[in-house]
Amino acid sequence: VPPLMTLFLQYCISFFVFVPKLFGNGFGILRTERIGQQCFRSIAGSVCQLLFFISVKSLPLMDSVLLSNAAPLFIPLVVFVWLRKSVQPAVWLSLLIGLAGIALIIRPGPQMFSNPASLIALASGFFSAIALVATNNLSETEPPTRILLYNFGISTILLIPFAVMAWKPLTLRQWMLLAGVGLFYALTQYLIIAAYRHADATQISPFNYTV
Protein backbone atom coordinates (compact mmCIF):
# COMPACT_ATOMS: atom_id res chain seq x y z
CA VAL A 1 0.00 0.00 0.00
CA PRO A 2 1.52 3.41 -0.94
CA PRO A 3 2.75 5.38 2.12
CA LEU A 4 0.46 8.37 1.46
CA MET A 5 -2.56 6.08 1.20
CA THR A 6 -1.58 4.28 4.42
CA LEU A 7 -1.11 7.62 6.19
CA PHE A 8 -4.48 8.97 5.03
CA LEU A 9 -6.40 5.86 6.07
CA GLN A 10 -4.60 5.72 9.42
CA TYR A 11 -5.75 9.25 10.29
CA CYS A 12 -9.19 8.85 8.72
CA ILE A 13 -9.97 5.65 10.67
CA SER A 14 -8.55 7.16 13.88
CA PHE A 15 -10.77 10.22 13.39
CA PHE A 16 -13.92 8.12 13.04
CA VAL A 17 -13.02 6.25 16.23
CA PHE A 18 -13.58 9.54 18.10
CA VAL A 19 -16.55 10.84 16.09
CA PRO A 20 -19.05 9.29 18.60
CA LYS A 21 -17.43 11.50 21.29
CA LEU A 22 -18.10 14.52 19.08
CA PHE A 23 -21.81 13.73 18.80
CA GLY A 24 -22.07 12.64 22.41
CA ASN A 25 -20.53 15.82 23.87
CA GLY A 26 -21.67 18.27 21.20
CA PHE A 27 -19.62 20.40 18.82
CA GLY A 28 -18.69 22.69 21.71
CA ILE A 29 -15.88 20.25 22.45
CA LEU A 30 -14.06 21.69 19.39
CA ARG A 31 -14.00 25.22 20.83
CA THR A 32 -10.36 26.17 21.29
CA GLU A 33 -8.21 29.28 21.55
CA ARG A 34 -5.13 27.38 20.34
CA ILE A 35 -6.09 26.45 16.79
CA GLY A 36 -2.64 27.41 15.44
CA GLN A 37 -0.87 25.00 17.76
CA GLN A 38 -3.46 22.31 17.04
CA CYS A 39 -2.64 22.60 13.32
CA PHE A 40 1.11 22.69 13.96
CA ARG A 41 0.94 19.56 16.14
CA SER A 42 -1.12 17.73 13.52
CA ILE A 43 1.23 18.58 10.64
CA ALA A 44 4.35 17.60 12.63
CA GLY A 45 2.75 14.27 13.54
CA SER A 46 1.74 13.61 9.92
CA VAL A 47 5.25 14.31 8.64
CA CYS A 48 6.66 11.99 11.31
CA GLN A 49 4.36 9.14 10.31
CA LEU A 50 4.92 9.63 6.55
CA LEU A 51 8.71 9.56 6.94
CA PHE A 52 8.43 6.36 8.98
CA PHE A 53 6.23 4.66 6.34
CA ILE A 54 8.74 5.66 3.64
CA SER A 55 11.78 4.44 5.61
CA VAL A 56 10.28 1.10 6.60
CA LYS A 57 10.03 0.12 2.92
CA SER A 58 13.86 0.22 2.64
CA LEU A 59 15.09 -0.67 6.14
CA PRO A 60 14.73 -3.69 8.42
CA LEU A 61 11.72 -3.10 10.69
CA MET A 62 13.81 -3.05 13.90
CA ASP A 63 16.20 -0.36 12.56
CA SER A 64 13.42 1.79 11.19
CA VAL A 65 11.38 1.60 14.40
CA LEU A 66 14.37 2.32 16.64
CA LEU A 67 15.46 5.35 14.61
CA SER A 68 11.95 6.77 14.22
CA ASN A 69 11.44 6.40 17.98
CA ALA A 70 14.58 8.39 18.75
CA ALA A 71 12.32 11.25 19.90
CA PRO A 72 13.71 11.08 23.49
CA LEU A 73 17.06 12.23 22.09
CA PHE A 74 15.53 15.28 20.42
CA ILE A 75 12.88 16.27 23.00
CA PRO A 76 15.34 18.05 25.38
CA LEU A 77 16.70 20.02 22.40
CA VAL A 78 13.20 20.96 21.22
CA VAL A 79 12.20 21.95 24.77
CA PHE A 80 15.38 24.04 25.12
CA VAL A 81 14.98 25.86 21.78
CA TRP A 82 11.17 26.21 21.71
CA LEU A 83 10.18 26.61 25.37
CA ARG A 84 13.49 28.04 26.62
CA LYS A 85 13.59 25.55 29.48
CA SER A 86 17.00 24.63 30.86
CA VAL A 87 18.28 21.09 30.39
CA GLN A 88 20.26 19.38 33.14
CA PRO A 89 23.87 18.26 32.43
CA ALA A 90 22.90 14.62 33.00
CA VAL A 91 20.34 14.93 30.18
CA TRP A 92 22.97 16.32 27.78
CA LEU A 93 25.23 13.38 28.70
CA SER A 94 22.45 10.91 27.96
CA LEU A 95 21.88 12.67 24.61
CA LEU A 96 25.51 12.12 23.63
CA ILE A 97 25.29 8.43 24.59
CA GLY A 98 22.08 8.10 22.58
CA LEU A 99 23.64 9.79 19.54
CA ALA A 100 26.57 7.37 19.77
CA GLY A 101 24.05 4.52 19.72
CA ILE A 102 22.38 5.97 16.63
CA ALA A 103 25.77 6.21 14.90
CA LEU A 104 26.31 2.49 15.60
CA ILE A 105 22.95 1.69 13.98
CA ILE A 106 23.28 3.98 10.95
CA ARG A 107 27.02 3.30 10.44
CA PRO A 108 27.55 6.61 8.58
CA GLY A 109 29.55 6.37 5.38
CA PRO A 110 29.27 7.00 1.62
CA GLN A 111 26.59 4.28 1.30
CA MET A 112 24.31 6.29 3.57
CA PHE A 113 23.75 8.87 0.83
CA SER A 114 22.96 6.26 -1.82
CA ASN A 115 20.21 4.89 0.47
CA PRO A 116 19.16 7.68 2.86
CA ALA A 117 16.41 5.58 4.49
CA SER A 118 18.21 5.71 7.86
CA LEU A 119 18.28 9.51 7.78
CA ILE A 120 14.60 9.56 6.78
CA ALA A 121 13.76 7.34 9.78
CA LEU A 122 15.83 9.59 12.06
CA ALA A 123 14.04 12.67 10.68
CA SER A 124 10.81 10.90 11.61
CA GLY A 125 12.08 10.78 15.19
CA PHE A 126 12.84 14.51 15.10
CA PHE A 127 9.31 15.41 13.94
CA SER A 128 7.94 13.00 16.53
CA ALA A 129 9.79 15.00 19.21
CA ILE A 130 8.23 18.25 17.93
CA ALA A 131 4.75 16.68 17.92
CA LEU A 132 5.20 15.26 21.43
CA VAL A 133 6.37 18.59 22.89
CA ALA A 134 3.41 20.31 21.20
CA THR A 135 1.10 17.64 22.66
CA ASN A 136 2.59 18.19 26.12
CA ASN A 137 2.03 21.93 25.72
CA LEU A 138 -1.55 21.53 24.51
CA SER A 139 -2.48 19.04 27.24
CA GLU A 140 -2.03 21.77 29.86
CA THR A 141 -5.31 23.37 28.75
CA GLU A 142 -6.95 21.09 26.17
CA PRO A 143 -8.77 17.80 26.93
CA PRO A 144 -7.48 14.65 25.15
CA THR A 145 -10.56 14.24 22.93
CA ARG A 146 -10.27 17.79 21.55
CA ILE A 147 -6.56 17.36 20.76
CA LEU A 148 -7.23 14.05 19.01
CA LEU A 149 -10.21 15.29 16.99
CA TYR A 150 -8.14 18.20 15.69
CA ASN A 151 -5.07 16.04 15.13
CA PHE A 152 -6.86 13.31 13.18
CA GLY A 153 -9.35 15.65 11.48
CA ILE A 154 -6.81 18.20 10.18
CA SER A 155 -4.47 15.48 8.93
CA THR A 156 -7.31 13.64 7.19
CA ILE A 157 -8.45 16.79 5.35
CA LEU A 158 -4.91 17.81 4.31
CA LEU A 159 -4.11 14.32 3.03
CA ILE A 160 -7.23 13.87 0.86
CA PRO A 161 -5.67 15.17 -2.42
CA PHE A 162 -2.48 13.10 -1.88
CA ALA A 163 -4.50 9.98 -1.09
CA VAL A 164 -6.57 10.45 -4.26
CA MET A 165 -3.39 10.58 -6.36
CA ALA A 166 -1.91 7.52 -4.63
CA TRP A 167 -5.14 5.50 -4.47
CA LYS A 168 -5.24 1.91 -5.68
CA PRO A 169 -7.69 -0.97 -5.11
CA LEU A 170 -7.15 -2.88 -1.86
CA THR A 171 -7.82 -6.48 -0.89
CA LEU A 172 -9.98 -7.40 2.09
CA ARG A 173 -6.84 -8.37 4.04
CA GLN A 174 -5.26 -4.97 3.35
CA TRP A 175 -8.44 -3.20 4.54
CA MET A 176 -8.41 -5.25 7.74
CA LEU A 177 -4.74 -4.47 8.40
CA LEU A 178 -5.33 -0.76 7.77
CA ALA A 179 -8.31 -0.81 10.14
CA GLY A 180 -5.97 -2.25 12.77
CA VAL A 181 -3.40 0.46 12.04
CA GLY A 182 -6.04 3.17 12.54
CA LEU A 183 -7.51 1.67 15.73
CA PHE A 184 -4.15 1.09 17.40
CA TYR A 185 -2.90 4.54 16.39
CA ALA A 186 -6.01 6.13 17.93
CA LEU A 187 -5.44 4.22 21.18
CA THR A 188 -1.72 5.07 21.21
CA GLN A 189 -2.33 8.80 20.77
CA TYR A 190 -5.05 8.83 23.45
CA LEU A 191 -2.73 7.15 25.99
CA ILE A 192 0.15 9.53 25.16
CA ILE A 193 -2.04 12.58 25.75
CA ALA A 194 -3.46 11.08 28.94
CA ALA A 195 0.11 10.53 30.20
CA TYR A 196 1.12 14.11 29.44
CA ARG A 197 -1.60 15.37 31.79
CA HIS A 198 0.45 13.90 34.66
CA ALA A 199 4.09 14.59 33.65
CA ASP A 200 6.12 16.58 31.14
CA ALA A 201 7.69 15.47 27.87
CA THR A 202 11.23 14.99 29.17
CA GLN A 203 10.00 12.67 31.94
CA ILE A 204 7.78 10.55 29.70
CA SER A 205 9.89 10.39 26.54
CA PRO A 206 12.19 7.52 27.68
CA PHE A 207 9.14 5.24 27.70
CA ASN A 208 9.14 5.56 23.89
CA TYR A 209 11.87 2.92 23.93
CA THR A 210 9.38 0.28 25.11
CA VAL A 211 8.41 0.16 21.40
Short mmCIF file of N, CA and C in Angstrom, two decimals, residues 8-137:
data_model
loop_
_atom_site.label_atom_id
_atom_site.label_comp_id
_atom_site.label_asym_id
_atom_site.label_seq_id
_atom_site.Cartn_x
_atom_site.Cartn_y
_atom_site.Cartn_z
N PHE A 8 -3.13 8.42 5.08
CA PHE A 8 -4.48 8.97 5.03
C PHE A 8 -5.48 8.07 5.76
N LEU A 9 -5.44 6.77 5.46
CA LEU A 9 -6.40 5.86 6.07
C LEU A 9 -6.15 5.70 7.57
N GLN A 10 -4.89 5.77 7.98
CA GLN A 10 -4.60 5.72 9.42
C GLN A 10 -5.31 6.86 10.15
N TYR A 11 -5.14 8.08 9.63
CA TYR A 11 -5.75 9.25 10.29
C TYR A 11 -7.26 9.25 10.14
N CYS A 12 -7.75 8.86 8.97
CA CYS A 12 -9.19 8.85 8.72
C CYS A 12 -9.89 7.87 9.67
N ILE A 13 -9.37 6.66 9.79
CA ILE A 13 -9.97 5.65 10.67
C ILE A 13 -9.87 6.10 12.13
N SER A 14 -8.72 6.66 12.51
CA SER A 14 -8.55 7.16 13.88
C SER A 14 -9.55 8.27 14.18
N PHE A 15 -9.80 9.14 13.20
CA PHE A 15 -10.77 10.22 13.39
C PHE A 15 -12.17 9.65 13.66
N PHE A 16 -12.57 8.67 12.87
CA PHE A 16 -13.92 8.12 13.04
C PHE A 16 -14.07 7.33 14.34
N VAL A 17 -12.95 6.89 14.91
CA VAL A 17 -13.02 6.25 16.23
C VAL A 17 -13.55 7.23 17.27
N PHE A 18 -13.20 8.53 17.11
CA PHE A 18 -13.58 9.54 18.10
C PHE A 18 -14.80 10.36 17.70
N VAL A 19 -15.35 10.12 16.51
CA VAL A 19 -16.55 10.84 16.09
C VAL A 19 -17.72 10.65 17.06
N PRO A 20 -17.96 9.43 17.61
CA PRO A 20 -19.05 9.29 18.60
C PRO A 20 -18.91 10.24 19.79
N LYS A 21 -17.66 10.53 20.21
CA LYS A 21 -17.43 11.50 21.29
C LYS A 21 -17.91 12.88 20.89
N LEU A 22 -17.71 13.21 19.60
CA LEU A 22 -18.10 14.52 19.08
C LEU A 22 -19.61 14.68 19.16
N PHE A 23 -20.35 13.64 18.75
CA PHE A 23 -21.81 13.73 18.80
C PHE A 23 -22.34 13.59 20.22
N GLY A 24 -21.62 12.82 21.03
CA GLY A 24 -22.07 12.64 22.41
C GLY A 24 -21.91 13.87 23.27
N ASN A 25 -20.82 14.64 23.05
CA ASN A 25 -20.53 15.82 23.87
C ASN A 25 -20.90 17.13 23.18
N GLY A 26 -21.31 17.06 21.92
CA GLY A 26 -21.67 18.27 21.20
C GLY A 26 -20.46 18.91 20.55
N PHE A 27 -20.71 19.78 19.56
CA PHE A 27 -19.62 20.40 18.82
C PHE A 27 -18.87 21.45 19.64
N GLY A 28 -19.40 21.77 20.82
CA GLY A 28 -18.69 22.69 21.71
C GLY A 28 -17.34 22.17 22.15
N ILE A 29 -17.16 20.84 22.06
CA ILE A 29 -15.88 20.25 22.45
C ILE A 29 -14.73 20.70 21.54
N LEU A 30 -15.08 21.22 20.34
CA LEU A 30 -14.06 21.69 19.39
C LEU A 30 -13.64 23.13 19.65
N ARG A 31 -14.32 23.81 20.58
CA ARG A 31 -14.00 25.22 20.83
C ARG A 31 -12.62 25.33 21.47
N THR A 32 -11.73 26.05 20.79
CA THR A 32 -10.36 26.17 21.29
C THR A 32 -9.81 27.55 20.97
N GLU A 33 -8.91 28.02 21.80
CA GLU A 33 -8.21 29.28 21.55
C GLU A 33 -6.79 29.02 21.04
N ARG A 34 -6.50 27.74 20.74
CA ARG A 34 -5.13 27.38 20.34
C ARG A 34 -5.15 26.63 19.01
N ILE A 35 -5.93 27.13 18.07
CA ILE A 35 -6.09 26.45 16.79
C ILE A 35 -4.76 26.38 16.02
N GLY A 36 -3.93 27.42 16.13
CA GLY A 36 -2.64 27.41 15.44
C GLY A 36 -1.76 26.27 15.91
N GLN A 37 -1.69 26.08 17.22
CA GLN A 37 -0.87 25.00 17.76
C GLN A 37 -1.47 23.63 17.47
N GLN A 38 -2.80 23.56 17.41
CA GLN A 38 -3.46 22.31 17.04
C GLN A 38 -3.03 21.91 15.62
N CYS A 39 -3.04 22.87 14.71
CA CYS A 39 -2.64 22.60 13.32
C CYS A 39 -1.17 22.22 13.25
N PHE A 40 -0.33 22.95 13.97
CA PHE A 40 1.11 22.69 13.96
C PHE A 40 1.40 21.29 14.47
N ARG A 41 0.74 20.88 15.56
CA ARG A 41 0.94 19.56 16.14
C ARG A 41 0.52 18.46 15.16
N SER A 42 -0.61 18.71 14.47
CA SER A 42 -1.12 17.73 13.52
C SER A 42 -0.18 17.54 12.33
N ILE A 43 0.33 18.65 11.80
CA ILE A 43 1.23 18.58 10.64
C ILE A 43 2.54 17.89 11.02
N ALA A 44 3.10 18.24 12.19
CA ALA A 44 4.35 17.60 12.63
C ALA A 44 4.16 16.10 12.80
N GLY A 45 3.03 15.70 13.37
CA GLY A 45 2.75 14.27 13.54
C GLY A 45 2.58 13.56 12.21
N SER A 46 1.93 14.22 11.25
CA SER A 46 1.74 13.61 9.92
C SER A 46 3.06 13.42 9.20
N VAL A 47 3.94 14.42 9.27
CA VAL A 47 5.25 14.31 8.64
C VAL A 47 6.05 13.17 9.27
N CYS A 48 5.98 13.08 10.60
CA CYS A 48 6.66 11.99 11.31
C CYS A 48 6.20 10.63 10.81
N GLN A 49 4.90 10.43 10.73
CA GLN A 49 4.36 9.14 10.31
C GLN A 49 4.69 8.84 8.85
N LEU A 50 4.62 9.85 7.97
CA LEU A 50 4.92 9.63 6.55
C LEU A 50 6.38 9.22 6.37
N LEU A 51 7.29 9.90 7.06
CA LEU A 51 8.71 9.56 6.94
C LEU A 51 8.97 8.14 7.43
N PHE A 52 8.27 7.73 8.49
CA PHE A 52 8.43 6.36 8.98
C PHE A 52 7.95 5.36 7.94
N PHE A 53 6.77 5.59 7.34
CA PHE A 53 6.23 4.66 6.34
C PHE A 53 7.15 4.56 5.13
N ILE A 54 7.80 5.68 4.77
CA ILE A 54 8.74 5.66 3.64
C ILE A 54 9.99 4.85 4.00
N SER A 55 10.53 5.09 5.21
CA SER A 55 11.78 4.44 5.61
C SER A 55 11.62 2.94 5.79
N VAL A 56 10.45 2.52 6.28
CA VAL A 56 10.28 1.10 6.60
C VAL A 56 10.23 0.23 5.34
N LYS A 57 10.03 0.87 4.17
CA LYS A 57 10.03 0.12 2.92
C LYS A 57 11.46 -0.27 2.51
N SER A 58 12.48 0.45 3.06
CA SER A 58 13.86 0.22 2.64
C SER A 58 14.77 -0.27 3.76
N LEU A 59 14.27 -0.27 4.99
CA LEU A 59 15.09 -0.67 6.14
C LEU A 59 14.48 -1.89 6.82
N PRO A 60 15.30 -2.67 7.54
CA PRO A 60 14.73 -3.69 8.42
C PRO A 60 13.81 -3.02 9.45
N LEU A 61 12.72 -3.69 9.79
CA LEU A 61 11.72 -3.10 10.69
C LEU A 61 12.35 -2.61 12.00
N MET A 62 13.23 -3.43 12.60
CA MET A 62 13.81 -3.05 13.90
C MET A 62 14.60 -1.74 13.80
N ASP A 63 15.41 -1.59 12.73
CA ASP A 63 16.20 -0.36 12.56
C ASP A 63 15.29 0.84 12.35
N SER A 64 14.32 0.68 11.49
CA SER A 64 13.42 1.79 11.19
C SER A 64 12.64 2.24 12.43
N VAL A 65 12.14 1.27 13.19
CA VAL A 65 11.38 1.60 14.40
C VAL A 65 12.26 2.27 15.44
N LEU A 66 13.48 1.76 15.63
CA LEU A 66 14.37 2.32 16.64
C LEU A 66 14.74 3.77 16.29
N LEU A 67 15.07 4.00 15.03
CA LEU A 67 15.46 5.35 14.61
C LEU A 67 14.29 6.33 14.65
N SER A 68 13.11 5.88 14.23
CA SER A 68 11.95 6.77 14.22
C SER A 68 11.43 7.03 15.62
N ASN A 69 11.82 6.18 16.58
CA ASN A 69 11.44 6.40 17.98
C ASN A 69 12.60 7.00 18.78
N ALA A 70 13.47 7.71 18.08
CA ALA A 70 14.58 8.39 18.75
C ALA A 70 14.15 9.75 19.30
N ALA A 71 12.83 9.98 19.38
CA ALA A 71 12.32 11.25 19.90
C ALA A 71 12.91 11.63 21.26
N PRO A 72 13.13 10.68 22.20
CA PRO A 72 13.71 11.08 23.49
C PRO A 72 15.04 11.80 23.36
N LEU A 73 15.80 11.53 22.30
CA LEU A 73 17.06 12.23 22.09
C LEU A 73 16.84 13.68 21.69
N PHE A 74 15.77 13.93 20.95
CA PHE A 74 15.53 15.28 20.42
C PHE A 74 14.65 16.13 21.34
N ILE A 75 13.83 15.51 22.18
CA ILE A 75 12.88 16.27 23.00
C ILE A 75 13.58 17.32 23.87
N PRO A 76 14.68 17.00 24.59
CA PRO A 76 15.34 18.05 25.38
C PRO A 76 15.80 19.23 24.52
N LEU A 77 16.27 18.94 23.30
CA LEU A 77 16.70 20.02 22.40
C LEU A 77 15.52 20.87 21.98
N VAL A 78 14.40 20.23 21.63
CA VAL A 78 13.20 20.96 21.22
C VAL A 78 12.67 21.80 22.38
N VAL A 79 12.66 21.22 23.58
CA VAL A 79 12.20 21.95 24.77
C VAL A 79 13.10 23.16 25.03
N PHE A 80 14.41 22.97 24.88
CA PHE A 80 15.38 24.04 25.12
C PHE A 80 15.21 25.19 24.12
N VAL A 81 15.07 24.84 22.83
CA VAL A 81 14.98 25.86 21.78
C VAL A 81 13.60 26.52 21.76
N TRP A 82 12.54 25.70 21.87
CA TRP A 82 11.17 26.21 21.71
C TRP A 82 10.65 26.84 23.00
N LEU A 83 10.77 26.15 24.12
CA LEU A 83 10.18 26.61 25.37
C LEU A 83 11.18 27.32 26.27
N ARG A 84 12.43 27.36 25.86
CA ARG A 84 13.49 28.04 26.62
C ARG A 84 13.62 27.49 28.03
N LYS A 85 13.42 26.19 28.18
CA LYS A 85 13.59 25.55 29.48
C LYS A 85 14.98 24.95 29.56
N SER A 86 15.64 25.14 30.70
CA SER A 86 17.00 24.63 30.86
C SER A 86 17.00 23.10 30.88
N VAL A 87 18.11 22.54 30.43
CA VAL A 87 18.28 21.09 30.39
C VAL A 87 19.44 20.73 31.31
N GLN A 88 19.24 19.76 32.17
CA GLN A 88 20.26 19.38 33.14
C GLN A 88 21.46 18.71 32.45
N PRO A 89 22.67 18.88 33.03
CA PRO A 89 23.87 18.26 32.43
C PRO A 89 23.74 16.75 32.22
N ALA A 90 23.06 16.07 33.14
CA ALA A 90 22.90 14.62 33.00
C ALA A 90 22.10 14.27 31.74
N VAL A 91 21.15 15.15 31.39
CA VAL A 91 20.34 14.93 30.18
C VAL A 91 21.21 15.10 28.93
N TRP A 92 22.07 16.13 28.93
CA TRP A 92 22.97 16.32 27.78
C TRP A 92 23.89 15.11 27.62
N LEU A 93 24.37 14.57 28.75
CA LEU A 93 25.23 13.38 28.70
C LEU A 93 24.49 12.20 28.09
N SER A 94 23.24 12.02 28.51
CA SER A 94 22.45 10.91 27.96
C SER A 94 22.19 11.11 26.47
N LEU A 95 22.06 12.38 26.04
CA LEU A 95 21.88 12.67 24.61
C LEU A 95 23.11 12.22 23.81
N LEU A 96 24.28 12.51 24.33
CA LEU A 96 25.51 12.12 23.63
C LEU A 96 25.63 10.60 23.54
N ILE A 97 25.26 9.90 24.62
CA ILE A 97 25.29 8.43 24.59
C ILE A 97 24.29 7.91 23.56
N GLY A 98 23.10 8.52 23.54
CA GLY A 98 22.08 8.10 22.58
C GLY A 98 22.51 8.34 21.14
N LEU A 99 23.15 9.49 20.89
CA LEU A 99 23.64 9.79 19.54
C LEU A 99 24.73 8.80 19.12
N ALA A 100 25.56 8.39 20.08
CA ALA A 100 26.57 7.37 19.77
C ALA A 100 25.89 6.06 19.38
N GLY A 101 24.81 5.73 20.06
CA GLY A 101 24.05 4.52 19.72
C GLY A 101 23.46 4.60 18.33
N ILE A 102 22.94 5.77 17.98
CA ILE A 102 22.38 5.97 16.63
C ILE A 102 23.47 5.81 15.57
N ALA A 103 24.66 6.34 15.85
CA ALA A 103 25.77 6.21 14.90
C ALA A 103 26.12 4.74 14.67
N LEU A 104 26.03 3.92 15.74
CA LEU A 104 26.31 2.49 15.60
C LEU A 104 25.27 1.80 14.73
N ILE A 105 24.02 2.29 14.78
CA ILE A 105 22.95 1.69 13.98
C ILE A 105 23.08 2.13 12.52
N ILE A 106 23.26 3.45 12.32
CA ILE A 106 23.28 3.98 10.95
C ILE A 106 24.59 3.62 10.24
N ARG A 107 25.69 3.54 11.01
CA ARG A 107 27.02 3.30 10.44
C ARG A 107 27.29 4.29 9.29
N PRO A 108 27.43 5.58 9.62
CA PRO A 108 27.55 6.61 8.58
C PRO A 108 28.74 6.36 7.66
N GLY A 109 28.52 6.56 6.40
CA GLY A 109 29.55 6.37 5.38
C GLY A 109 28.98 6.76 4.04
N PRO A 110 29.74 6.60 2.96
CA PRO A 110 29.27 7.00 1.62
C PRO A 110 27.97 6.30 1.23
N GLN A 111 27.79 5.02 1.69
CA GLN A 111 26.59 4.28 1.30
C GLN A 111 25.32 4.90 1.86
N MET A 112 25.48 5.70 2.93
CA MET A 112 24.31 6.29 3.57
C MET A 112 23.59 7.25 2.62
N PHE A 113 24.36 7.89 1.73
CA PHE A 113 23.75 8.87 0.83
C PHE A 113 23.17 8.22 -0.42
N SER A 114 23.57 6.98 -0.71
CA SER A 114 22.96 6.26 -1.82
C SER A 114 21.62 5.65 -1.38
N ASN A 115 21.48 5.37 -0.09
CA ASN A 115 20.21 4.89 0.47
C ASN A 115 19.95 5.64 1.77
N PRO A 116 19.32 6.82 1.67
CA PRO A 116 19.16 7.68 2.86
C PRO A 116 18.01 7.27 3.77
N ALA A 117 17.56 6.01 3.69
CA ALA A 117 16.41 5.58 4.49
C ALA A 117 16.65 5.76 5.98
N SER A 118 17.90 5.54 6.44
CA SER A 118 18.21 5.71 7.86
C SER A 118 18.01 7.16 8.30
N LEU A 119 18.46 8.09 7.45
CA LEU A 119 18.28 9.51 7.78
C LEU A 119 16.81 9.90 7.76
N ILE A 120 16.05 9.30 6.84
CA ILE A 120 14.60 9.56 6.78
C ILE A 120 13.93 9.08 8.06
N ALA A 121 14.33 7.87 8.53
CA ALA A 121 13.76 7.34 9.78
C ALA A 121 14.15 8.22 10.96
N LEU A 122 15.39 8.72 10.98
CA LEU A 122 15.83 9.59 12.06
C LEU A 122 15.09 10.92 12.02
N ALA A 123 14.84 11.44 10.82
CA ALA A 123 14.04 12.67 10.68
C ALA A 123 12.63 12.45 11.21
N SER A 124 12.11 11.24 11.03
CA SER A 124 10.81 10.90 11.61
C SER A 124 10.83 11.06 13.12
N GLY A 125 11.93 10.62 13.75
CA GLY A 125 12.08 10.78 15.19
C GLY A 125 12.12 12.23 15.61
N PHE A 126 12.76 13.07 14.80
CA PHE A 126 12.84 14.51 15.10
C PHE A 126 11.45 15.15 15.06
N PHE A 127 10.67 14.85 14.01
CA PHE A 127 9.31 15.41 13.94
C PHE A 127 8.41 14.83 15.01
N SER A 128 8.68 13.59 15.42
CA SER A 128 7.94 13.00 16.53
C SER A 128 8.20 13.80 17.81
N ALA A 129 9.45 14.21 18.02
CA ALA A 129 9.79 15.00 19.21
C ALA A 129 9.03 16.33 19.20
N ILE A 130 8.96 16.98 18.04
CA ILE A 130 8.23 18.25 17.93
C ILE A 130 6.75 18.03 18.26
N ALA A 131 6.17 16.96 17.69
CA ALA A 131 4.75 16.68 17.92
C ALA A 131 4.48 16.36 19.39
N LEU A 132 5.40 15.64 20.03
CA LEU A 132 5.20 15.26 21.43
C LEU A 132 5.31 16.47 22.36
N VAL A 133 6.25 17.37 22.07
CA VAL A 133 6.37 18.59 22.89
C VAL A 133 5.13 19.46 22.70
N ALA A 134 4.64 19.56 21.46
CA ALA A 134 3.41 20.31 21.20
C ALA A 134 2.23 19.68 21.93
N THR A 135 2.17 18.35 21.95
CA THR A 135 1.10 17.64 22.66
C THR A 135 1.18 17.93 24.15
N ASN A 136 2.38 17.89 24.70
CA ASN A 136 2.59 18.19 26.12
C ASN A 136 2.11 19.61 26.44
N ASN A 137 2.42 20.53 25.54
CA ASN A 137 2.03 21.93 25.72
C ASN A 137 0.51 22.09 25.65
#
